[in-house]
Coordinates of C-alpha atoms in Angstrom, one line a residue:
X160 CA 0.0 0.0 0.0
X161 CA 2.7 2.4 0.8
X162 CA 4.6 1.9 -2.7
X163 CA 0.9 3.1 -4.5
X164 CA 1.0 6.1 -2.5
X165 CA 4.9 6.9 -3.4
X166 CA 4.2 5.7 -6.6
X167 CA 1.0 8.9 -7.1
X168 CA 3.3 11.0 -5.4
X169 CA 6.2 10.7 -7.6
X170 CA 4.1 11.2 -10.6
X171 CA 2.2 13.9 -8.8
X172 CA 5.8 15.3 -8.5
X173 CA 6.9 14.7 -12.0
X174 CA 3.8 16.5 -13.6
X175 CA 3.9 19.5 -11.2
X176 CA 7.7 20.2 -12.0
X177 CA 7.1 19.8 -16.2
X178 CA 4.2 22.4 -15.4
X179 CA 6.5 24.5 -13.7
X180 CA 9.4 23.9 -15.8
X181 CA 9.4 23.3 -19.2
X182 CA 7.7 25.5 -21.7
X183 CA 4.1 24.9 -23.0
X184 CA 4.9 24.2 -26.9
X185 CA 6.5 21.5 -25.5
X186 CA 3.9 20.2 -22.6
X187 CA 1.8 20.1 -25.1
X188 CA 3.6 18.2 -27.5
X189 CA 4.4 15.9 -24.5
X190 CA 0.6 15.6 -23.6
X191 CA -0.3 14.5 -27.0
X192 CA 2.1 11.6 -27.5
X193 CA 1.1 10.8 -23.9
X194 CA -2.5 10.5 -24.5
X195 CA -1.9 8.4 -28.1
X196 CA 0.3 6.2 -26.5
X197 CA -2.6 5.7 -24.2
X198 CA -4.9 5.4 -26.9
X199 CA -3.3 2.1 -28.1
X200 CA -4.5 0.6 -24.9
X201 CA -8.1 2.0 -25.0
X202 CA -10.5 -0.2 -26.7
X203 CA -13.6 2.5 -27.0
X204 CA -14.1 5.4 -29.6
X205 CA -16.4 8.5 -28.9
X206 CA -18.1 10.7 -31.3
X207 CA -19.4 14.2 -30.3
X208 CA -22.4 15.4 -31.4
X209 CA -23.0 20.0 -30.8
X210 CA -26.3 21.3 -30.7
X211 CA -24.5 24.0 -33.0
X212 CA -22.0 23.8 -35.9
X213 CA -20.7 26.4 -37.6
X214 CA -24.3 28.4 -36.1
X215 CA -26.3 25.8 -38.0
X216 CA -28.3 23.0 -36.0
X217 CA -26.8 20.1 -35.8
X218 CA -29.7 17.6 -37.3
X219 CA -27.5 14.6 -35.8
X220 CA -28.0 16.1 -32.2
X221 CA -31.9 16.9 -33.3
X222 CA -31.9 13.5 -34.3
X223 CA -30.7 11.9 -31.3
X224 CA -32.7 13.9 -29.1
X225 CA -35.7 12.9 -30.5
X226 CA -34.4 9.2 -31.1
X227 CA -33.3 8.5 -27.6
X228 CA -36.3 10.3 -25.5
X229 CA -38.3 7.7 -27.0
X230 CA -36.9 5.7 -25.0
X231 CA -36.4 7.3 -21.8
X232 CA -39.8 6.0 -20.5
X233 CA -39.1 2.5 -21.3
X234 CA -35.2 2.5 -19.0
X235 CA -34.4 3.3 -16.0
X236 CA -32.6 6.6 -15.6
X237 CA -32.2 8.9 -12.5
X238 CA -33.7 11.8 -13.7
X239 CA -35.5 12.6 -17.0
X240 CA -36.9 15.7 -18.6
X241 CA -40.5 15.9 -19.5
X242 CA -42.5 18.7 -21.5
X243 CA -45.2 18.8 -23.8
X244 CA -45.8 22.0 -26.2
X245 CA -48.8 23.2 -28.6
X246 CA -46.4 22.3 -31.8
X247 CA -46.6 18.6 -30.8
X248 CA -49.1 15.9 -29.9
X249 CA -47.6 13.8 -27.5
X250 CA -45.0 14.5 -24.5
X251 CA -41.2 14.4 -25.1
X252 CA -38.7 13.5 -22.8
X253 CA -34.9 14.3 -22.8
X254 CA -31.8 13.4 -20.4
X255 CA -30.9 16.1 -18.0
X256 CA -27.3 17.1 -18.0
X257 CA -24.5 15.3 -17.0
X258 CA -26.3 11.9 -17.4
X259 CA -26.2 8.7 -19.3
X260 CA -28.3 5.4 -21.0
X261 CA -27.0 2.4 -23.0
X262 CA -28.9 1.9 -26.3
X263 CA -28.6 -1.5 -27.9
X264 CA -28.4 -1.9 -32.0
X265 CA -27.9 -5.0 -33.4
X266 CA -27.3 -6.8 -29.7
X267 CA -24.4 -3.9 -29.4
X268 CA -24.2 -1.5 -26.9
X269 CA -24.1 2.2 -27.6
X270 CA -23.1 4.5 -24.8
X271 CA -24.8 7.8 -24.7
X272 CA -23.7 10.5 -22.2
X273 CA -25.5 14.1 -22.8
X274 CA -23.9 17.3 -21.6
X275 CA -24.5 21.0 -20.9
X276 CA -22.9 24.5 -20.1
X277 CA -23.0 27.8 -20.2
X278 CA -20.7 29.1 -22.6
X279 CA -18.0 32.3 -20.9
X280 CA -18.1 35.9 -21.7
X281 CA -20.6 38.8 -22.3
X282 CA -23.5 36.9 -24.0
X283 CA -23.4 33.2 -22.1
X284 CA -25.8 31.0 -23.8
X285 CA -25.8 27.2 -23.4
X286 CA -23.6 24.5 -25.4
X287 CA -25.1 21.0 -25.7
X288 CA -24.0 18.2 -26.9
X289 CA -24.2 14.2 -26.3
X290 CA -20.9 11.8 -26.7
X291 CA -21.5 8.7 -28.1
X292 CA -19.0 6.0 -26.9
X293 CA -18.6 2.3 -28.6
X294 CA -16.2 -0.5 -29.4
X295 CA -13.4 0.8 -32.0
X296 CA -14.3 -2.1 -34.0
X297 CA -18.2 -1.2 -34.7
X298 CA -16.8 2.4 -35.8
X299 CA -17.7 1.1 -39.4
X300 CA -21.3 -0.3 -38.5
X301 CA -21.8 3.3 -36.1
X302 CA -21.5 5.5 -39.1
X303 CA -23.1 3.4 -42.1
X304 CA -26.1 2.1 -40.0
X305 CA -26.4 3.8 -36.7
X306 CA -26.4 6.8 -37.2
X307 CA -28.3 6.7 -40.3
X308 CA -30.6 4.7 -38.5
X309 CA -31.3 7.4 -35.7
X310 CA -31.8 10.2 -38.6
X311 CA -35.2 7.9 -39.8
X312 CA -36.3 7.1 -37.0
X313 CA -36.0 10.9 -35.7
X314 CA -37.7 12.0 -38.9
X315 CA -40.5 9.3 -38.8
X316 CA -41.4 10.1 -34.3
X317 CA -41.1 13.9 -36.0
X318 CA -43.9 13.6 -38.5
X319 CA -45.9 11.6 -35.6
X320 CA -46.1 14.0 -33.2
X321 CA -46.0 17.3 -35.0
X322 CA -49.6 18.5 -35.1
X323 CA -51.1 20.1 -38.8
X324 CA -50.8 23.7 -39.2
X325 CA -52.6 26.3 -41.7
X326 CA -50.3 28.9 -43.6
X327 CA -51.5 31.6 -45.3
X328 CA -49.7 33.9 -47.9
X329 CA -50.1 37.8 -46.6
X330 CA -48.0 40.8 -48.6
X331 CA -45.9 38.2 -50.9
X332 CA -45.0 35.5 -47.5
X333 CA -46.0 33.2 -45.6
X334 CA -47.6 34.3 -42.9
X335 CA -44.6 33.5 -39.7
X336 CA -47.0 32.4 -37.4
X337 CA -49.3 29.2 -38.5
X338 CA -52.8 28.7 -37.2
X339 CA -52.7 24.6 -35.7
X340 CA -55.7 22.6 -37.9
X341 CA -58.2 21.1 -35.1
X342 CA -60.2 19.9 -38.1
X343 CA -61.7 16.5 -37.0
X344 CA -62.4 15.3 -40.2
X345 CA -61.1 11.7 -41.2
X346 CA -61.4 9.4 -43.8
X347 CA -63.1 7.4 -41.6
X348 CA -65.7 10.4 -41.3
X349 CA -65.7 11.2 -44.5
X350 CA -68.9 10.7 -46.2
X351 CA -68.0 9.9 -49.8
X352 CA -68.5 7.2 -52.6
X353 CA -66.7 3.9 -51.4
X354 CA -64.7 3.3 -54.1
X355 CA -63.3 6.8 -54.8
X356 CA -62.8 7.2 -50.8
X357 CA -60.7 3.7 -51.2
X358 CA -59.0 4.8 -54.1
X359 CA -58.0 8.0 -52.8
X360 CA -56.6 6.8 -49.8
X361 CA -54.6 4.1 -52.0
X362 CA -53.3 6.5 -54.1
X363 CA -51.9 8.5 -51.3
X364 CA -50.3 5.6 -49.2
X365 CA -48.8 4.6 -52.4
X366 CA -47.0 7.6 -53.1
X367 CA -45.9 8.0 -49.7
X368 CA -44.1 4.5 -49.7
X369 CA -42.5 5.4 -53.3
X370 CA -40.1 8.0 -52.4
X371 CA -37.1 5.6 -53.8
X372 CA -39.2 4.2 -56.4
X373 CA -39.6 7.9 -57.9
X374 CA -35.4 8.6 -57.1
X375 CA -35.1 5.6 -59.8
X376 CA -37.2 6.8 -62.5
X377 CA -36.0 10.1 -62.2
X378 CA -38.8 12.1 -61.1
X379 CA -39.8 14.6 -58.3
X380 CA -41.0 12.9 -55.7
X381 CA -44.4 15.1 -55.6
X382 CA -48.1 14.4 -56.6
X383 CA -51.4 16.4 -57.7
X384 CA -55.0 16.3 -57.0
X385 CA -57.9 17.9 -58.9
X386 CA -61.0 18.2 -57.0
X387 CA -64.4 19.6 -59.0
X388 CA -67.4 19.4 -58.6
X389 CA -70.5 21.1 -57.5
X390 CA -70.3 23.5 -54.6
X391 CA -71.1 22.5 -51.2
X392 CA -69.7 18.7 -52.0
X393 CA -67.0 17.9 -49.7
X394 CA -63.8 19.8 -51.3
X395 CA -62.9 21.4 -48.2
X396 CA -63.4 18.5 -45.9
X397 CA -61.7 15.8 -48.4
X398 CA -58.5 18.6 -48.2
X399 CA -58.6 18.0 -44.1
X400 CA -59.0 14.3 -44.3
X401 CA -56.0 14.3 -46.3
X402 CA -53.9 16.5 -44.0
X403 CA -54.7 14.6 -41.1
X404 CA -54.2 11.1 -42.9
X405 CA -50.9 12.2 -43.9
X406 CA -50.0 14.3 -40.7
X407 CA -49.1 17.2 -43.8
X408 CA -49.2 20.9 -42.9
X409 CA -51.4 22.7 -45.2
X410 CA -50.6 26.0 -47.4
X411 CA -53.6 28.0 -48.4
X412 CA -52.9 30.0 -51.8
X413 CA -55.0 32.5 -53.4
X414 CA -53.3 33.2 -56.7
X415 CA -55.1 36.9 -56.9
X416 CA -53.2 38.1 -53.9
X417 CA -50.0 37.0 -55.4
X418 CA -48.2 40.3 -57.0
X419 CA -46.0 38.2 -60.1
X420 CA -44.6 35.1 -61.1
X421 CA -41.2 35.9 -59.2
X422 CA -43.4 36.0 -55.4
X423 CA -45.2 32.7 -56.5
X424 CA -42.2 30.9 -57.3
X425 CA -40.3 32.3 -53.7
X426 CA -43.8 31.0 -52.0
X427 CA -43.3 27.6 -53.4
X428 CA -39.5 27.4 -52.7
X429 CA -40.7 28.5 -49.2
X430 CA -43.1 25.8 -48.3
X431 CA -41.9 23.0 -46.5
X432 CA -41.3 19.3 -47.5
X433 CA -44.1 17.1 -47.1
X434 CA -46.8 19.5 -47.1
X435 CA -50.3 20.1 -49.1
X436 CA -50.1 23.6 -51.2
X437 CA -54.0 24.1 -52.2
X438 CA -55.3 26.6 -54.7
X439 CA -59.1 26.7 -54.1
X440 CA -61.6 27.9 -56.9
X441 CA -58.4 28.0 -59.2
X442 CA -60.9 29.2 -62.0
X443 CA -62.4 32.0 -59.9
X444 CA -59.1 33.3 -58.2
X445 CA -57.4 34.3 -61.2
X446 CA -59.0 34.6 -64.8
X447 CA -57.0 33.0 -67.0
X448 CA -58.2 32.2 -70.6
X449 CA -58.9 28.2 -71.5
X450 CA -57.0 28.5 -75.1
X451 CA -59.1 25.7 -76.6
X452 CA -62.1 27.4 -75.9
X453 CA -62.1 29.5 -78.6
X454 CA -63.0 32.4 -76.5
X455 CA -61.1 35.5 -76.2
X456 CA -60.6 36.8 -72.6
X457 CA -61.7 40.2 -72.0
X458 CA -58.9 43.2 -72.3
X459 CA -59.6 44.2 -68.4
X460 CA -58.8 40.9 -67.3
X461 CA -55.5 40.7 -69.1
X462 CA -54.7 43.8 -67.7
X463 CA -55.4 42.4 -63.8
X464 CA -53.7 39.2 -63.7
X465 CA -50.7 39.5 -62.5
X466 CA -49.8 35.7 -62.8
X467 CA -49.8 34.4 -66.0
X468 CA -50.7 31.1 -67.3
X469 CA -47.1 30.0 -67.8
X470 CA -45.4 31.1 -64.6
X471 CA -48.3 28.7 -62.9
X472 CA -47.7 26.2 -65.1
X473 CA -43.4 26.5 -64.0
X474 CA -44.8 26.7 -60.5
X475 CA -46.9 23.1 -60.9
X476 CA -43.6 21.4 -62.9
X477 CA -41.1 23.4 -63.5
X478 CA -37.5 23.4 -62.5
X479 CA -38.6 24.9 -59.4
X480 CA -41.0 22.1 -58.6
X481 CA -37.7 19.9 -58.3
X482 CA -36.5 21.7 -55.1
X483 CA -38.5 20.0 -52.3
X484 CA -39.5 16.2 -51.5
X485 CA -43.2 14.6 -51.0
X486 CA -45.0 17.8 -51.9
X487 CA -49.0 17.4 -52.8
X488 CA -50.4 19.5 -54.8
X489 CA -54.2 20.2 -55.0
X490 CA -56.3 22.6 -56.8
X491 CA -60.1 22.7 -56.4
X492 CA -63.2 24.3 -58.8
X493 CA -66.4 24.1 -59.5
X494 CA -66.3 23.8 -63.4
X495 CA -63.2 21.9 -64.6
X496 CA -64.3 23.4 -68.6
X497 CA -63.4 26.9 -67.4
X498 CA -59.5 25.6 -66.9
X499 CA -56.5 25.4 -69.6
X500 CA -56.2 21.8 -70.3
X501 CA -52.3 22.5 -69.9
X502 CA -53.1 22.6 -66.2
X503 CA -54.7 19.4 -65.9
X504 CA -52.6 16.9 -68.1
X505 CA -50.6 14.1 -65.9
X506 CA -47.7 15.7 -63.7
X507 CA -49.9 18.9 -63.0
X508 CA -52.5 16.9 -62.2
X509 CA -52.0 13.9 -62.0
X510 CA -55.6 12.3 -60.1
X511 CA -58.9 13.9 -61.3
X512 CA -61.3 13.2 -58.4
X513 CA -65.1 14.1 -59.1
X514 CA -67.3 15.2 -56.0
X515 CA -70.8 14.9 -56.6
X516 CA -73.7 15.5 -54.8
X517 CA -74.8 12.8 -51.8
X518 CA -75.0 9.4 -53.3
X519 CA -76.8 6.7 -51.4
X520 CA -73.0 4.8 -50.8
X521 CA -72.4 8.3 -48.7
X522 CA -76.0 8.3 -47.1
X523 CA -75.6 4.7 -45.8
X524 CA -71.7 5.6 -44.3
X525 CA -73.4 8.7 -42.4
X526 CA -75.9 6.7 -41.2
X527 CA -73.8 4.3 -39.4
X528 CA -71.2 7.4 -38.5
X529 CA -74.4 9.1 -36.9
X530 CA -77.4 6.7 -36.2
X531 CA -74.6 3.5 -35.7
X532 CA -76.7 1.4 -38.3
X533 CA -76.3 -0.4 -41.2
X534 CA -79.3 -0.9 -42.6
X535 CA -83.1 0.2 -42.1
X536 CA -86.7 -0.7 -43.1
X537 CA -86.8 3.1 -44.8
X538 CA -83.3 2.9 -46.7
X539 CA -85.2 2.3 -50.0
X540 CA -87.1 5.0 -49.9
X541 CA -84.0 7.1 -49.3
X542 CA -82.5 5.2 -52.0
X543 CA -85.1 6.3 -54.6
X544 CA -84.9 10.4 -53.6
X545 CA -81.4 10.4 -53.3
X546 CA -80.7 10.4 -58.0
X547 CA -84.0 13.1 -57.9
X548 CA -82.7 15.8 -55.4
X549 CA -79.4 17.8 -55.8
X550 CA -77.9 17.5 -51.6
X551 CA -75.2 17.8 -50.4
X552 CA -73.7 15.3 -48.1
X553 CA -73.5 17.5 -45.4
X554 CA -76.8 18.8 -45.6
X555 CA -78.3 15.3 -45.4
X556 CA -75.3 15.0 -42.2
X557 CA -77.2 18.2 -40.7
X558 CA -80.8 16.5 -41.1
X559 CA -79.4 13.3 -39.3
X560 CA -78.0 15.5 -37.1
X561 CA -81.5 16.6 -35.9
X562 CA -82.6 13.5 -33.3
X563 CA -80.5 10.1 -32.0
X564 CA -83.5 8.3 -32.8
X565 CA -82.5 6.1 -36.2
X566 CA -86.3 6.3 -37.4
X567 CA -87.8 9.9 -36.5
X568 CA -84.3 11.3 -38.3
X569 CA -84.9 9.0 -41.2
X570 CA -88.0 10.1 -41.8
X571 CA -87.1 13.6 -41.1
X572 CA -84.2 13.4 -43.9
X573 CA -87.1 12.2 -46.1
X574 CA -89.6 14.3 -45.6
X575 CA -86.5 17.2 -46.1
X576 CA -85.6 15.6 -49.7
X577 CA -89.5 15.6 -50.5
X578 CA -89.9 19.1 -49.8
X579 CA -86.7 19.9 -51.7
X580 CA -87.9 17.7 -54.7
X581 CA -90.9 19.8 -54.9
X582 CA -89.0 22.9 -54.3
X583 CA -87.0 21.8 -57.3
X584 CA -89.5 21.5 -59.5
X585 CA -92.0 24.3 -58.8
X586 CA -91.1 26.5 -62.0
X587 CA -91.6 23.2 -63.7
X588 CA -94.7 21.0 -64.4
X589 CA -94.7 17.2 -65.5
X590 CA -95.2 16.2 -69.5
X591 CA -99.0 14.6 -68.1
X592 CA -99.7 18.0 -66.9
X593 CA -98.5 19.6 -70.3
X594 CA -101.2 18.0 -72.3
X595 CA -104.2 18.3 -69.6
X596 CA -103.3 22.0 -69.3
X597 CA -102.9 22.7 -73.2
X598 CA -106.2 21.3 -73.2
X599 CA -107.9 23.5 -70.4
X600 CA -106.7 26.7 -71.9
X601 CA -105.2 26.1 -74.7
X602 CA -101.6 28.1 -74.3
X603 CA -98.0 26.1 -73.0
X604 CA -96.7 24.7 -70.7
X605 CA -93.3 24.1 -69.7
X606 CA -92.5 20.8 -69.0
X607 CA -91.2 19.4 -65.4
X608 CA -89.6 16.1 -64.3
X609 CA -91.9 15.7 -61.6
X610 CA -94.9 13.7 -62.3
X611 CA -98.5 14.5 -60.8
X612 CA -101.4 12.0 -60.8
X613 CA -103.9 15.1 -61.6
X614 CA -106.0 16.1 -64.6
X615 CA -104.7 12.9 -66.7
X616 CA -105.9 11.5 -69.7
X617 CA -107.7 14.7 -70.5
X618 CA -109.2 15.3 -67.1
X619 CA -110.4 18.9 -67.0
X620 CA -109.3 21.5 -64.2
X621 CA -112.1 23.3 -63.9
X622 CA -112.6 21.9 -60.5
X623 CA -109.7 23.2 -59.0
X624 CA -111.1 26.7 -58.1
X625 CA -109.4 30.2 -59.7
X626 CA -110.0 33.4 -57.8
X627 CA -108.6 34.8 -61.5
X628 CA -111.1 35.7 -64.3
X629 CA -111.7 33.6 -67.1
X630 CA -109.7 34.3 -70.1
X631 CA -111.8 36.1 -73.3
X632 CA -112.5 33.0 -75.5
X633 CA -111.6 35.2 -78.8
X634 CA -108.6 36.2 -77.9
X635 CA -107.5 32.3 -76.7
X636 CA -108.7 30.5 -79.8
X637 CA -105.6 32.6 -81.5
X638 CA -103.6 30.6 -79.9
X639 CA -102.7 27.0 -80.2
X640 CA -102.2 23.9 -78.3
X641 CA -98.5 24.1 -78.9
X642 CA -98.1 27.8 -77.6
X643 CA -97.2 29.2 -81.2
X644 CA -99.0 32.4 -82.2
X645 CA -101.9 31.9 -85.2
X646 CA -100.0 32.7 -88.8
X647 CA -103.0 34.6 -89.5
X648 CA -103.0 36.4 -86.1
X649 CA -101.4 40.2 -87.2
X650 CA -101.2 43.2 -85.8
X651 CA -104.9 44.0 -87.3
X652 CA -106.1 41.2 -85.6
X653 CA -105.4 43.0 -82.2
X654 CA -106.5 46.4 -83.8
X655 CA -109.5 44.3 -84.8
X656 CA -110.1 43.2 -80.7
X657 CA -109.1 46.6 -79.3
X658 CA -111.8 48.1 -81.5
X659 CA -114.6 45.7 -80.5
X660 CA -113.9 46.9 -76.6
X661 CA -111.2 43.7 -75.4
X662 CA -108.0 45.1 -73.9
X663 CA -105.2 42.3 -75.2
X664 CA -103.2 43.3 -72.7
X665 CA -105.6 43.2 -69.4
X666 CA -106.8 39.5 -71.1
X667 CA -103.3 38.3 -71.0
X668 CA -103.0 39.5 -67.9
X669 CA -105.9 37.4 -66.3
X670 CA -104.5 34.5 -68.0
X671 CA -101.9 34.9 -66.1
X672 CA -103.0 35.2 -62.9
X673 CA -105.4 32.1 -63.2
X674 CA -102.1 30.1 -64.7
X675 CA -100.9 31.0 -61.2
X676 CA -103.7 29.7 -59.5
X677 CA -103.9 26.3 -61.2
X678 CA -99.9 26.2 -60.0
X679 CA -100.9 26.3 -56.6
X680 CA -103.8 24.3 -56.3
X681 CA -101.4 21.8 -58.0
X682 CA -98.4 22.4 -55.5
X683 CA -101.2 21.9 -52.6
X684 CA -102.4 18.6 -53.8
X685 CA -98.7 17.3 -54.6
X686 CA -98.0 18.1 -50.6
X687 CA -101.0 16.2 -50.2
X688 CA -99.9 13.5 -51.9
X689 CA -96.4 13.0 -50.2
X690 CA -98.1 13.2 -47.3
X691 CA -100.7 10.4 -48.2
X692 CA -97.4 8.3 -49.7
X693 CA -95.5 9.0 -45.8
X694 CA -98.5 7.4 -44.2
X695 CA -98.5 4.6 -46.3
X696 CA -95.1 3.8 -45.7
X697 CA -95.6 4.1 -42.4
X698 CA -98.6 1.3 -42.1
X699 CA -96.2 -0.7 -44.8
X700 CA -93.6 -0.7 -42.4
X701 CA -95.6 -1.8 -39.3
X702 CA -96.7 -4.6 -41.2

């Protein structure tokens, strides 16, 4: 024991007086060869990873943060760091300073220690940084697969816990500070034709797994979606399906507050990678001419755009298209005619999805999102109405909205389509009721695609009762059963009824009025009838 302790001291001695006397060029030329001599002995090689190099963030040390407080709740470890932001969906944990874990890859142990201090000087801010420490003989598998390893896996728990935000473009930028997407719609919620819905969600999966396939054909890892179709269809809810499918941030353009080609090419460079850039209404927000259309677009409108037609088309596939990975594209309208068939061809876009209104596919998925079943006694009756009557599907969503109970907000919804149907068609009458009423007065009808079980096979209104006056027989026989004016009935003719005391104008007039009155009578019977046909049902289904 006492030769240790002489032997410390002498070194002890030895260090202090090469301190003291020799100079420090050559202590530290001493130190050096000391510590590689040492080296040869030491079977371990550490890596350092800085939160900062060269006053760029180092993604390695992002990386391993991320990779390794994955783990921290699974291991035992003194003391761990726990915090949980807006920006994210779940918590995050990190190692407090000064403390260690062994990760295993590949049944080898990897030795992380993680370190922090405050740097000297005026403006002290905090260094970080984590030592990794492994056998010198995995150094090769550490920086091949390891490492690499950690940057996917940081970049996949990245994209899982990031929540979707909304960017806007204000005065030529993005705005700095996005609005976070709470938009609870799903493709599970999603009320939508089957097939397309499955399709859809195909399609996207598939390009997300195909980043390497598109590297080896030599194309830009991006995609584009058309969506058209009627208004109040679903465009806006299929774009926040998609975002929260894909965990994508979304960036809202409007092309008319966009001041030239060069600011919409800086807000496409500026938008991150794997994102969704949608231009709504693209045929409303900026006019630009269809060329195939044969139809010349109006001087003032020239004069307003301040994006033309080929600085979008650069900004959908142009060389600036290339800088960026997994960027979706999608455009929406209501009339796909109205846009330049340059804009739609495959690599704009390349997937044309049609949104009609609520099909009976959609109707049966909101029933069991919002009544829980599958089937009822009434479905065919919705079935039938569904082809007739222009809804969308989140009208018919609000009318099941109404009441829990499956039956009372069935029959709601179709009592609500009825009255709709009729509202349709009230400008309109049915081809039985063009003949009957040609024959009653003898002057046209317009024809309807609703169909009424009154005045058929020739049946005379005169029962349904006019407060109007009857029309003057002389002036209606100059008129025939098609609605086409008399060859022989001039401008004498009318001199001709003037002069024997009839007003032509005042008799037109009345005809008009008791026209009106037969369309009433007839819109009062048809509620009658859908009321008679509810009942029926009813006493059909208790059967």
């Amino acid at each position: 024991m006492n030769s240790v302790w002489a032997l410390l001291a002498s070194i002890a001695l030895i260090r202090t007086t090469l301190s003291n006397y020799l100079p420090e060029k050559l202590r530290l030329y001493i130190s050096a060869r000391f510590e590689e001599w040492t080296r040869r002995f030491n079977t371990d090689e550490t890596m350092v990873f800085k939160d900062y190099q060269s006053s760029k963030m180092n993604q390695l040390f992002q990386a391993a943060n991320l990779y390794l407080g994955e783990s921290l709740p699974t291991i035992s470890i003194p003391c761990v760091t726990v915090e949980k932001t807006e920006n994210v969906r779940n918590l995050t944990f990190s190692m407090e300073k000064n403390t260690e874990m062994i990760d295993v890859y590949e049944n080898i142990p990897m030795k992380w220690k993680y370190f922090s201090e405050y740097s000297q000087g005026m403006s002290k801010h905090e260094i970080r940084w984590y030592e990794l420490s492994f056998h010198k003989e995995y150094k090769s598998l550490v920086t091949k697969c390891y490492l690499p390893y950690i940057l996917e896996r940081a970049n996949k728990i990245k994209e899982r816990n990031r929540v979707v935000q909304l960017h806007t473009a204000a005065h030529d930028f993005w705005t700095p500070k996005p609005v976070i997407i709470q938009h609870p719609m799903t493709f599970e919620t999603l009320a939508m034709d089957g097939n397309l819905k499955k399709e859809l969600v195909e399609d996207l999966d598939r390009f997300m797994n195909s980043k390497e396939y598109y590297q080896q054909i030599g194309k830009v890892w991006k995609r584009g979606y058309l969506l058209y179709g009627p208004p109040g269809t679903g465009k806006s809810s299929l774009i926040a399906a998609m975002a929260n499918h894909l965990n994508f941030d979304i960036y809202n353009l409007n092309l008319s507050a966009v001041s030239s080609d060069f600011v919409l090419q800086n807000l496409l460079l500026s938008t991150a990678n794997r994102s969704i850039l949608v231009i709504e209404d693209i045929d409303c927000s900026i006019k630009f001419q269809n060329r195939e259309s044969g139809i010349e677009q109006p001087i003032k409108y020239q004069q307003q755009n301040k994006v033309t037609l080929s600085g979008l088309l650069n900004f959908f596939d142009g060389i600036l298209s290339c800088c960026g990975e997994g960027k979706i594209l999608v455009a929406t309208t209501n009339y796909k005619d109205r846009i330049d068939p340059a804009l739609l061809r495959a690599g704009r876009m390349d997937m044309h999805i049609y949104l009609t209104y609520c099909t009976f596919s959609a109707f049966k998925q909101l029933a069991l999102r919002y009544l829980e079943i599958s089937d009822h006694s009434l479905f065919h009756h919705i079935q039938k109405l569904l082809p007739k009557v222009k809804v969308s599907p989140a009208e018919v969503a609000g009318e099941l909205m109404k009441t829990r109970d499956p039956k009372a907000s069935i029959e709601g919804l179709i009592k609500h389509l009825e009255e709709k149907l009729i509202a349709d068609g009230n400008s309109e009458v049915s081809p039985k009721h063009h003949s009957s009423l040609s024959q009653t007065s003898n002057c046209q009808v317009h024809e309807s695609s609703i169909s009424l079980p009154l005045a058929c096979n020739g049946a005379s209104m005169d029962n349904v009762k006019s407060s109007g006056p009857k029309p003057d027989v002389s002036v209606k026989s100059k008129l025939t059963a098609d609605g086409e004016g008399d060859n022989n009935f001039e401008k004498t003719d009318l001199v001709r009824d003037r002069s024997s005391g009839h007003n032509i104008l005042q008799v037109i007039e009345d005809m008009e009025k008791e026209l009106l009155s037969y369309k009433e009578a007839i819109i009062a019977l048809q509620k009658k009838l859908c009321r008679t046909l509810n009942k029926l049902a009813e006493i059909k289904a208790t059967i």
